[in-house]
mmCIF file of C-alpha atoms in Angstrom:
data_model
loop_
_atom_site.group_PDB
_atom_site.id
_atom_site.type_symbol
_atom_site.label_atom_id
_atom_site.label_comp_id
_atom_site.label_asym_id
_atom_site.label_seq_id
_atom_site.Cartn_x
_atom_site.Cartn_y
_atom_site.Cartn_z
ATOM 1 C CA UNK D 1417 0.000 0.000 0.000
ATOM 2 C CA UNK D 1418 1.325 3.418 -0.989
ATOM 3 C CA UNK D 1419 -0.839 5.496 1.338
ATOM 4 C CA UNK D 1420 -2.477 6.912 -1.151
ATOM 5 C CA UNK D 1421 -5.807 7.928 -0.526
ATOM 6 C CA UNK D 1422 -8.590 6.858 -3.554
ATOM 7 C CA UNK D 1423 -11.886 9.087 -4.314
ATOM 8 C CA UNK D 1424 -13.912 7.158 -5.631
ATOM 9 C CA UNK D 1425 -17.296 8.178 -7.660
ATOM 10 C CA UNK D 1426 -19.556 7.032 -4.532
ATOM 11 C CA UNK D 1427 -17.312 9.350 -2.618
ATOM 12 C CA UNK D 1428 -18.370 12.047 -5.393
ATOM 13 C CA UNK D 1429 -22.162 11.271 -5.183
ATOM 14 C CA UNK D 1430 -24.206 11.502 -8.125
ATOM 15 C CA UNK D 1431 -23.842 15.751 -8.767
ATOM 16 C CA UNK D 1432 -20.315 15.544 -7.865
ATOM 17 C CA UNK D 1433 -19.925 12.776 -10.679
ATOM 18 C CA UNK D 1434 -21.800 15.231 -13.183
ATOM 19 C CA UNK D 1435 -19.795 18.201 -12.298
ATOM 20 C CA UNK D 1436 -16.463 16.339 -12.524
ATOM 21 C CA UNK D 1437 -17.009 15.554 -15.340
ATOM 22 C CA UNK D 1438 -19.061 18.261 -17.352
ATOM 23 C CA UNK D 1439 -15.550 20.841 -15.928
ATOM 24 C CA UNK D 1440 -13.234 18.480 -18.398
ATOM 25 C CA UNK D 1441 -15.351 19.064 -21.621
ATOM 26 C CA UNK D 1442 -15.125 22.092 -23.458
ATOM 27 C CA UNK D 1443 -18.100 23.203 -25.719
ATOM 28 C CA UNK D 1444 -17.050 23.373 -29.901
ATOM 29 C CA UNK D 1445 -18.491 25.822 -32.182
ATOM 30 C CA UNK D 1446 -21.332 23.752 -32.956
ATOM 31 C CA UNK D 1447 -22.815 23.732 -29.874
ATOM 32 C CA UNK D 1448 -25.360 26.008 -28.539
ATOM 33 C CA UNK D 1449 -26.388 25.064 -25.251
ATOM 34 C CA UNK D 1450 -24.088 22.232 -23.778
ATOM 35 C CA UNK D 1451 -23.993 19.946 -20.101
ATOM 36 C CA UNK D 1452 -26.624 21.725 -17.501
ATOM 37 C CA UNK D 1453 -29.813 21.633 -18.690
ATOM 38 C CA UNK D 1454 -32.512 18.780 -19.524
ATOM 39 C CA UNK D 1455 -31.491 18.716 -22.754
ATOM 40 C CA UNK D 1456 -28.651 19.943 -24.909
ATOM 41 C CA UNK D 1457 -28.892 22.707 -28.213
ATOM 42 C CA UNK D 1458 -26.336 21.137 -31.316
ATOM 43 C CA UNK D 1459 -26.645 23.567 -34.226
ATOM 44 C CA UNK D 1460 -27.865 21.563 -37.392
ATOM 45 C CA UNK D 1461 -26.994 23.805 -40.503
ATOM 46 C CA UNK D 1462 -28.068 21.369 -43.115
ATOM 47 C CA UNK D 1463 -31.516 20.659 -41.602
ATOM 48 C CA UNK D 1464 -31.413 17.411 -41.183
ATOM 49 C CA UNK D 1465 -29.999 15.015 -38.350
ATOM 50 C CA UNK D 1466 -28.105 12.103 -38.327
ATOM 51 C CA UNK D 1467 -27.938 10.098 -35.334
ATOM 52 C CA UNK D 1468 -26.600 6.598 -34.181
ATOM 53 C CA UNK D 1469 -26.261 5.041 -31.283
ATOM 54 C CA UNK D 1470 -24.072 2.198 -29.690
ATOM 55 C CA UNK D 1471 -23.936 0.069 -26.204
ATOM 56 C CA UNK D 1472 -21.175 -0.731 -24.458
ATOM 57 C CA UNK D 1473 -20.519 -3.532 -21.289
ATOM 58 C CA UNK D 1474 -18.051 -4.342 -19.836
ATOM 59 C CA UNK D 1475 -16.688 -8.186 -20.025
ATOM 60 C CA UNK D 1476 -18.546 -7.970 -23.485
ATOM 61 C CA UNK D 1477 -16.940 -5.118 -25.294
ATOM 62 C CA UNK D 1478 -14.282 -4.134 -22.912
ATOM 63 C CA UNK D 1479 -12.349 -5.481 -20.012
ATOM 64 C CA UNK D 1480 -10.692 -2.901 -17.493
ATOM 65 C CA UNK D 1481 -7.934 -4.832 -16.864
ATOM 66 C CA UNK D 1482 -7.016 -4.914 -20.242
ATOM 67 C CA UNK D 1483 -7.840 -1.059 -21.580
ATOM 68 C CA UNK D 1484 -7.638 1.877 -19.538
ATOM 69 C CA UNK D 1485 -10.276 4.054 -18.738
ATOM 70 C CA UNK D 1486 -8.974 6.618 -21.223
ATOM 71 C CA UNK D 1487 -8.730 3.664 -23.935
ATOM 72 C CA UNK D 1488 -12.570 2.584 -23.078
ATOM 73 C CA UNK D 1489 -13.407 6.483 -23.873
ATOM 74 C CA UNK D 1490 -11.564 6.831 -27.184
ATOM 75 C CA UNK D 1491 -12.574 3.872 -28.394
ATOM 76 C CA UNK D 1492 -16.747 3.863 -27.230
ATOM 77 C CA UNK D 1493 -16.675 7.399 -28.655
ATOM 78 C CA UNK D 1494 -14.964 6.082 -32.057
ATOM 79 C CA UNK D 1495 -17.101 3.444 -32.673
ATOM 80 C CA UNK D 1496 -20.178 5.763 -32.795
ATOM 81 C CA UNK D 1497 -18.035 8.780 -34.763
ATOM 82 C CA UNK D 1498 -17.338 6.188 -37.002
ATOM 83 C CA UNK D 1499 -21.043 5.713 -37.869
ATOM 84 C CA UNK D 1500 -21.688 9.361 -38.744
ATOM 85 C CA UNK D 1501 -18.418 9.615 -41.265
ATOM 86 C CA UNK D 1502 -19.716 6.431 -42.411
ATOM 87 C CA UNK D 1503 -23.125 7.965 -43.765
ATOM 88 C CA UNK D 1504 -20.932 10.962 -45.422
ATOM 89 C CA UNK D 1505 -21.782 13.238 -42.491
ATOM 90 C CA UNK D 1506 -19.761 15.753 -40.124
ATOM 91 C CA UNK D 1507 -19.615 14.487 -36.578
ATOM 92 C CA UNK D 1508 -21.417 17.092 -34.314
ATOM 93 C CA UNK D 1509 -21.737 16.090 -31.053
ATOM 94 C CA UNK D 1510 -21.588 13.137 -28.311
ATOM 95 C CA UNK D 1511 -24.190 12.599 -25.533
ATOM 96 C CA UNK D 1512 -23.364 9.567 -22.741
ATOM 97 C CA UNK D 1513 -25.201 7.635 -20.968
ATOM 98 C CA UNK D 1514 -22.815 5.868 -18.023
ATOM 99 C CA UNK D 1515 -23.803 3.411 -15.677
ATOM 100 C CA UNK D 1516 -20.567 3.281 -13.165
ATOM 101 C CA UNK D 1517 -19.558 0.866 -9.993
ATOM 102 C CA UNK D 1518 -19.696 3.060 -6.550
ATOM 103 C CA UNK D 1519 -15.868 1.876 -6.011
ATOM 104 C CA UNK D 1520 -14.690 3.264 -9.153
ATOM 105 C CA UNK D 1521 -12.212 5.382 -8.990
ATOM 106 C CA UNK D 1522 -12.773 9.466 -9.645
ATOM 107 C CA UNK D 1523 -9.426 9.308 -11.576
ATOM 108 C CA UNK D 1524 -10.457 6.635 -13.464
ATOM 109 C CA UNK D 1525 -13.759 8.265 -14.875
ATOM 110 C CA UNK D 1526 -11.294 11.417 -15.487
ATOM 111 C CA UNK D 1527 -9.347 9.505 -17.582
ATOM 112 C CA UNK D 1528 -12.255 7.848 -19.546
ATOM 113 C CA UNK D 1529 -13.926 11.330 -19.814
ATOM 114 C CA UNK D 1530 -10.826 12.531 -21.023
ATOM 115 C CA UNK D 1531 -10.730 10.119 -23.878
ATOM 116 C CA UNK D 1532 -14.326 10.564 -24.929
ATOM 117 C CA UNK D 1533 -13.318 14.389 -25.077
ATOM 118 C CA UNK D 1534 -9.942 13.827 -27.498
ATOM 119 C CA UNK D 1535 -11.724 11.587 -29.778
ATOM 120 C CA UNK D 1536 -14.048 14.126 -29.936
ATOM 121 C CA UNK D 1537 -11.461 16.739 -30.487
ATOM 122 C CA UNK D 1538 -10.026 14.710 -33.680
ATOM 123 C CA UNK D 1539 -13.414 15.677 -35.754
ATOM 124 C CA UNK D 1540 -14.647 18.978 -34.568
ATOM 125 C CA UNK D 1541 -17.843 17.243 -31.930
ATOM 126 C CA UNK D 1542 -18.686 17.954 -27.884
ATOM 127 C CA UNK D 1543 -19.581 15.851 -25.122
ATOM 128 C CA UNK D 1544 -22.714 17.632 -25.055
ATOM 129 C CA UNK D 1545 -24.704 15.835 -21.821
ATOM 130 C CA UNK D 1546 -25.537 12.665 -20.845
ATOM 131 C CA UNK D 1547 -26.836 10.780 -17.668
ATOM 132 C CA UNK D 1548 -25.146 8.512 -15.396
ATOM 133 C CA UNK D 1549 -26.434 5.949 -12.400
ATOM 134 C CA UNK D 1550 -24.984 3.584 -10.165
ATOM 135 C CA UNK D 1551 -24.609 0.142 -11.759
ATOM 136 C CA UNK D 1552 -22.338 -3.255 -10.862
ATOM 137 C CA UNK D 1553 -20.355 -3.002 -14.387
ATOM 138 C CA UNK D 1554 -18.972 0.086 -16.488
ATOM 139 C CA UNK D 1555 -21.911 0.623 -18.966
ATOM 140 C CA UNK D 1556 -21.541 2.914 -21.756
ATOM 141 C CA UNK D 1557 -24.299 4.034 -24.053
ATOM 142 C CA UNK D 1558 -23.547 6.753 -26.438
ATOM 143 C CA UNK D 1559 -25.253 8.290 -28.862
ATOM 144 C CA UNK D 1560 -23.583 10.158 -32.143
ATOM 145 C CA UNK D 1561 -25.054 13.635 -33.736
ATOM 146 C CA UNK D 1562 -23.788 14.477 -37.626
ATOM 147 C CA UNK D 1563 -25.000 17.383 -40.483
ATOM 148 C CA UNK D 1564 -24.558 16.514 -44.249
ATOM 149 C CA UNK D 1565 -23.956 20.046 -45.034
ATOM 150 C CA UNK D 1566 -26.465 19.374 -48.056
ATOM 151 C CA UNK D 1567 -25.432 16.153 -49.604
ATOM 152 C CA UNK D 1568 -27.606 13.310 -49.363
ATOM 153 C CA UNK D 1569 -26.828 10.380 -46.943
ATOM 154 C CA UNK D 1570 -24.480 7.781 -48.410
ATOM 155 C CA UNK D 1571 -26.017 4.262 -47.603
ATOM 156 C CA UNK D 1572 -25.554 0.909 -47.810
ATOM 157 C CA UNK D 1573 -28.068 0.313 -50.686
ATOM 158 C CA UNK D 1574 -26.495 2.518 -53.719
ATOM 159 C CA UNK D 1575 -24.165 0.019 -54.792
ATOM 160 C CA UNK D 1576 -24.693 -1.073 -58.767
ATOM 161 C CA UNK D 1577 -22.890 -3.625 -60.854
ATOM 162 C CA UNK D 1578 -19.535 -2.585 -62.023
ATOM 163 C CA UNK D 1579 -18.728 -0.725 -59.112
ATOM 164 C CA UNK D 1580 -15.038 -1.118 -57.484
ATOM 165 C CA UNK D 1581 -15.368 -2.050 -53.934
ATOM 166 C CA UNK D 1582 -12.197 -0.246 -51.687
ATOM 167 C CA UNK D 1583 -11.677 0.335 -47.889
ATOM 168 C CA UNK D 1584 -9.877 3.033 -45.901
ATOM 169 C CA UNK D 1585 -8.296 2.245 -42.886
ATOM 170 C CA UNK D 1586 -6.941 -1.009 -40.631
ATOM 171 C CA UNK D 1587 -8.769 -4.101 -40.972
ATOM 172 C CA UNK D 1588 -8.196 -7.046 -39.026
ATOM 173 C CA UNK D 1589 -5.802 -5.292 -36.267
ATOM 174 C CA UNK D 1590 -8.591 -5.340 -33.864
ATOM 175 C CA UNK D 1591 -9.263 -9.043 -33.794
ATOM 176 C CA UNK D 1592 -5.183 -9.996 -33.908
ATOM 177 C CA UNK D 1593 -5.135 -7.698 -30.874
ATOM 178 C CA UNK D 1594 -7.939 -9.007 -28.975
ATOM 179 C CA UNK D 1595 -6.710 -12.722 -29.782
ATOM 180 C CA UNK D 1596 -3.263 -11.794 -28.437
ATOM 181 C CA UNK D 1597 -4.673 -10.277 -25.510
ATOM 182 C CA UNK D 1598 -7.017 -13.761 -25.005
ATOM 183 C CA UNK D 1599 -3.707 -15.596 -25.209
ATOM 184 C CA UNK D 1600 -1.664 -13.921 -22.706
ATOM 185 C CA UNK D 1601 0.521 -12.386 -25.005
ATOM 186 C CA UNK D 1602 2.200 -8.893 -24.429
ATOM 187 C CA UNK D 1603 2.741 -7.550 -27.799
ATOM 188 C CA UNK D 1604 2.858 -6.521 -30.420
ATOM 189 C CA UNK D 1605 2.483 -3.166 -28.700
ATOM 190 C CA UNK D 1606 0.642 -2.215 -32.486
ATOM 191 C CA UNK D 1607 -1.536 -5.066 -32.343
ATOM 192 C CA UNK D 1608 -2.726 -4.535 -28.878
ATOM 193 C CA UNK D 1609 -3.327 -1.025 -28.892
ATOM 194 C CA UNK D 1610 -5.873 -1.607 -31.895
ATOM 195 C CA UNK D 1611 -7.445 -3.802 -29.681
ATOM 196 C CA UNK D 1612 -7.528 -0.840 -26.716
ATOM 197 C CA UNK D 1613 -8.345 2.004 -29.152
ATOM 198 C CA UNK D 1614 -9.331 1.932 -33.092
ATOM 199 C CA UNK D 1615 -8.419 4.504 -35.577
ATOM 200 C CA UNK D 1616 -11.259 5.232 -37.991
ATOM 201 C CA UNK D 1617 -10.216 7.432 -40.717
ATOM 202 C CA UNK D 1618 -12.795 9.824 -40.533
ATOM 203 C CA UNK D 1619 -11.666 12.241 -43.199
ATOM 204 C CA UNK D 1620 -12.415 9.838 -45.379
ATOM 205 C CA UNK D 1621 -15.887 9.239 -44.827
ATOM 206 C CA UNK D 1622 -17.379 12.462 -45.829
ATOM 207 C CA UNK D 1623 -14.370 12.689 -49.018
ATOM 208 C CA UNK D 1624 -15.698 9.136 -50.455
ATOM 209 C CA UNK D 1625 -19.332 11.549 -50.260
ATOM 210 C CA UNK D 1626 -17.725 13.985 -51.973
ATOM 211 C CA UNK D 1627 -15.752 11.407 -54.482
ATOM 212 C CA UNK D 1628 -19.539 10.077 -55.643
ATOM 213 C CA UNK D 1629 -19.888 6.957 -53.423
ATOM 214 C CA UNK D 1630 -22.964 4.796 -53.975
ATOM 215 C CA UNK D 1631 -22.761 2.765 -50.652
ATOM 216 C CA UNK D 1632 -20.580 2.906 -47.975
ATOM 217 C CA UNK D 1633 -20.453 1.477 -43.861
ATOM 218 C CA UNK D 1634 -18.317 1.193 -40.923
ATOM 219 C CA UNK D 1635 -16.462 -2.066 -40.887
ATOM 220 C CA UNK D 1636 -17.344 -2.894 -37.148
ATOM 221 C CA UNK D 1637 -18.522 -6.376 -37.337
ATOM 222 C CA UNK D 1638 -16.334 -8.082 -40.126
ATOM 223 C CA UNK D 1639 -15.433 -6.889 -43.476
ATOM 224 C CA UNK D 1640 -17.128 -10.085 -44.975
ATOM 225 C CA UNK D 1641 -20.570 -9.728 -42.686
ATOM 226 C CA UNK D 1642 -20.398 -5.748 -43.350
ATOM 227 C CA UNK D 1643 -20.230 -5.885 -47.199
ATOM 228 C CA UNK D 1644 -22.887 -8.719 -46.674
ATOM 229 C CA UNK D 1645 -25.353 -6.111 -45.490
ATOM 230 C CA UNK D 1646 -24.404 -3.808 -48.244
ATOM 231 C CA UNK D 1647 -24.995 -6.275 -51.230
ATOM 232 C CA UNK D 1648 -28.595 -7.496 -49.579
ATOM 233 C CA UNK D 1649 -29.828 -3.972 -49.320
ATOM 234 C CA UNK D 1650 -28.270 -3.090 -52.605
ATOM 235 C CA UNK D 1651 -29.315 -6.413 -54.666
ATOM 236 C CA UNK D 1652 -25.914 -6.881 -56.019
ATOM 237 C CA UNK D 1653 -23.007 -9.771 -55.088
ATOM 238 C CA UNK D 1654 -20.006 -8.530 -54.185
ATOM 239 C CA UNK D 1655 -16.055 -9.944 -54.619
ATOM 240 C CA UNK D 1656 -13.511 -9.489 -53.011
ATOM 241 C CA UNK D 1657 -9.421 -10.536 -54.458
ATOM 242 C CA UNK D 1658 -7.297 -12.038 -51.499
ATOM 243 C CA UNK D 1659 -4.129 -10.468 -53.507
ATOM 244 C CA UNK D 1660 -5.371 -7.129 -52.704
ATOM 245 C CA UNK D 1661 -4.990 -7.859 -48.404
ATOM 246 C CA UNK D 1662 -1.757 -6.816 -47.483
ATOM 247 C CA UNK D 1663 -1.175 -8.885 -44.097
ATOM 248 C CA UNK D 1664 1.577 -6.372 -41.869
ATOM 249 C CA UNK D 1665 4.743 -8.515 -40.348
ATOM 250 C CA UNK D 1666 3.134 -7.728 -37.314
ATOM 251 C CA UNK D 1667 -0.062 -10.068 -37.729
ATOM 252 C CA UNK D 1668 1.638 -12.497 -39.853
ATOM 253 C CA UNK D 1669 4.264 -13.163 -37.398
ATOM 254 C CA UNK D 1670 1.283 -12.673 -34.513
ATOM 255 C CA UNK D 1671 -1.026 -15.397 -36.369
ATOM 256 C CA UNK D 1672 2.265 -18.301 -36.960
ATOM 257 C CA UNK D 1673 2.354 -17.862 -32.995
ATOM 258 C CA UNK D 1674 -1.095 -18.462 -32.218
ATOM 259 C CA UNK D 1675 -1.804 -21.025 -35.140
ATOM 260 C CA UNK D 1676 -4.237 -18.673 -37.093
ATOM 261 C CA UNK D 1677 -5.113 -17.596 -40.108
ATOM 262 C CA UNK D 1678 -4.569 -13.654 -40.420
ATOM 263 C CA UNK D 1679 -6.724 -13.319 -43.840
ATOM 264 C CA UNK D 1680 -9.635 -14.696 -41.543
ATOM 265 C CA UNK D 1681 -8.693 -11.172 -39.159
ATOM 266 C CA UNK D 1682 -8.760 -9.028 -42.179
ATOM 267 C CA UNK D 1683 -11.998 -10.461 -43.362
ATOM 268 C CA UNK D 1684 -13.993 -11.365 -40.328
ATOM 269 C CA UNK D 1685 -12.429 -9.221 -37.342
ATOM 270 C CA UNK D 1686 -14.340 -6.269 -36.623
ATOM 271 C CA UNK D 1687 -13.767 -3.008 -34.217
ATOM 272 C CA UNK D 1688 -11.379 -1.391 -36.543
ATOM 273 C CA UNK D 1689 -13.880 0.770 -37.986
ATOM 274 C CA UNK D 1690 -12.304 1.313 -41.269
ATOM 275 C CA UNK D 1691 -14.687 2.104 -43.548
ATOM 276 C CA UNK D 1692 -15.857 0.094 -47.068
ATOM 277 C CA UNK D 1693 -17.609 1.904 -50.088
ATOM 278 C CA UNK D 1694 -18.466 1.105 -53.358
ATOM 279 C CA UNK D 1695 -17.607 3.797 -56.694
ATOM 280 C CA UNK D 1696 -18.036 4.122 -59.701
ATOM 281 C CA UNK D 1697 -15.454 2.687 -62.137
ATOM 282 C CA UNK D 1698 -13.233 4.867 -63.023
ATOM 283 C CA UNK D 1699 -13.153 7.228 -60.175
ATOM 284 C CA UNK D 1700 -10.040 8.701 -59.183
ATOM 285 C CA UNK D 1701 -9.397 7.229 -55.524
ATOM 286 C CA UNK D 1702 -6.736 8.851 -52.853
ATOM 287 C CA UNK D 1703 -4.203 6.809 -51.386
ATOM 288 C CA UNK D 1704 -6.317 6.221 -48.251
ATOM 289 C CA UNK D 1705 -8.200 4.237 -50.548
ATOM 290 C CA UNK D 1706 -7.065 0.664 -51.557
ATOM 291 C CA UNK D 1707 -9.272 -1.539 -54.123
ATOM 292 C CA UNK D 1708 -10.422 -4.567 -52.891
ATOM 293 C CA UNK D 1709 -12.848 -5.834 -54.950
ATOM 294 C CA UNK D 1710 -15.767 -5.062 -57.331
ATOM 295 C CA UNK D 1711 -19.707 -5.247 -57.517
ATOM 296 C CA UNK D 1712 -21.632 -7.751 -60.165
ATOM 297 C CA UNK D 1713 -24.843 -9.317 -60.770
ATOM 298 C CA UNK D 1714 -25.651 -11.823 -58.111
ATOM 299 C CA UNK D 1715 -26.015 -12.042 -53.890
ATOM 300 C CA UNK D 1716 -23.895 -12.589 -51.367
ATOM 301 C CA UNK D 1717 -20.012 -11.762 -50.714
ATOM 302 C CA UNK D 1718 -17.421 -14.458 -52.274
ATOM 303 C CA UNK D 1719 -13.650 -14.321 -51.476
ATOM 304 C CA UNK D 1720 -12.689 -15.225 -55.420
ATOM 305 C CA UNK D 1721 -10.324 -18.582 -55.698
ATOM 306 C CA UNK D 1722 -11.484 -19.024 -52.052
ATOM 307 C CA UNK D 1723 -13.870 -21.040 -50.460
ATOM 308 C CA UNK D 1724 -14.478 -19.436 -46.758
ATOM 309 C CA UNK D 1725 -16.634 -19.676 -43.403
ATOM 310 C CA UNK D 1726 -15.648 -16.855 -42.124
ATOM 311 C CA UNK D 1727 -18.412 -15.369 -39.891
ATOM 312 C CA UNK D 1728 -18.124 -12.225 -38.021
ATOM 313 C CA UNK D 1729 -19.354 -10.473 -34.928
ATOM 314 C CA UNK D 1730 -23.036 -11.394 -33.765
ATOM 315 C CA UNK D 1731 -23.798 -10.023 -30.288
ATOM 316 C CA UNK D 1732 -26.446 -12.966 -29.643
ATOM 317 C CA UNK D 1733 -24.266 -15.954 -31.086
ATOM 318 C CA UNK D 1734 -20.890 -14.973 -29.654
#
């Protein structure tokens, strides 16, 4: 024992939780009214809303012993950011529902409100309110505000024949992390920190808007499941060319130590939240972009030369 003496959030009390935390989040531009009413004011230029929403529990999407409390907050508030670039849209705001145990720690939930605020910061968006309550586990519900700034919502059912399928950002990270993590292992630092805390690459989202994209989604639940959902709701088949997966040293050397396949994390692993569109031929893609495929007559996602089982993430089968 260092001596040290621990406030913890029961310690704080409900208001003294609230306060703690509303004095480490700064209000952006688009905010009008932020934490201290019933109800925040997020300006809306374009009219229109867009708003998602995730869940978070811990033991089921995060362990504390394994992420930090700033970690938990980067990545919860990434997962929902990543939703709003996904649909072509400027992130706005963040509002947070928490559900916290009484013995956790009031430097913890600085940390994790810290992180919710510097993922913010990367896109322009506020922690704009929230709620919180006294639960057994850290639960995390947070919902995601976005404005199109006029241009129409990119979806998932756009996508035509003769499209190019391409992705932007880390795929299959995530999953070699979390399997290293399952396994004991301490490292690759690169690995595990996708794992702890994603990288979506939000610029990208509204640019592939601005590019002409006719579908696009957040790769949260495997690349394979994800572009599943965009050829039902499109009516198209989609295929994707092994050759065009580059597998990092990092995972290849991870997977030969844990006897897996790393193409299945590229494919399958989800909680990157890189993002997957489909274009038109012929448009002129930036290097965030890399071709992975194209869009034909037919249903389904096939791997070509491939015959796979890869699944992905279902929150009532897993």
């Amino acid at each position: 024992m260092n001596g040290r003496c621990v406030i913890t959030v029961g310690d704080l009390g409900e208001f003294g939780v609230v306060a703690r935390i509303a004095e480490r989040l700064p209000q952006g531009g688009t905010v009008l009214l932020g934490p201290g009413d019933d109800a925040a004011m997020v300006r809306s230029p374009d009219g229109r809303v867009v708003v998602t929403t995730d869940l978070l529990i811990e033991g089921r999407h995060f362990r504390r012993d394994w992420s930090s409390g700033y970690d938990i907050g980067r990545k919860a508030a990434a997962q929902n950011l990543s939703d709003i670039v996904a649909m072509g849209a400027q992130p706005t705001g963040i509002v947070v529902g928490l559900g916290l145990p009484a013995d956790a720690a009031a430097d913890w939930l600085d940390d994790l409100t810290d992180g919710f605020r510097d993922e913010c910061d990367l896109v322009g968006a506020s922690v704009v309110g929230g709620d919180v309550t006294r639960c057994d586990l850290v639960v995390l519900g947070v919902t995601a505000l976005g404005d199109l700034g006029g241009r129409a919502p990119v979806t998932r059912s756009g996508a035509r024949p003769g499209d190019v399928v391409a992705v932007a950002g880390r795929l299959g990270h995530a999953a070699a992390g979390l399997a290293l993590l399952g396994a004991g292992e301490t490292g690759p630092a690169e690995l595990l920190d996708a794992h702890r805390r994603p990288m979506p690459p939000y610029a990208c989202g509204p640019g592939a808007a601005a590019l002409g994209a006719t579908s696009m989604l957040d790769v949260s639940d495997g690349l394979l499941q994800d572009l599943g959902h965009v050829a039902a709701a499109s009516g198209v088949g989609i295929v994707l060319l092994p050759e065009a997966f580059v597998i990092p040293a990092p995972m290849r050397k991870a997977a030969q130590r844990l006897g897996a396949d790393p193409l299945e994390w590229i494919l399958s692993g989800g909680e990157d939240h890189a993002l997957a569109a489909t274009f038109p031929q012929g448009v002129q893609l930036p290097q965030e972009w890399a071709v992975v495929g194209h869009v034909e007559a037919g249903e389904g996602v096939q791997v070509r030369g491939r015959s796979v089982t890869y699944g992905g993430w279902d929150h009532f089968r897993e």
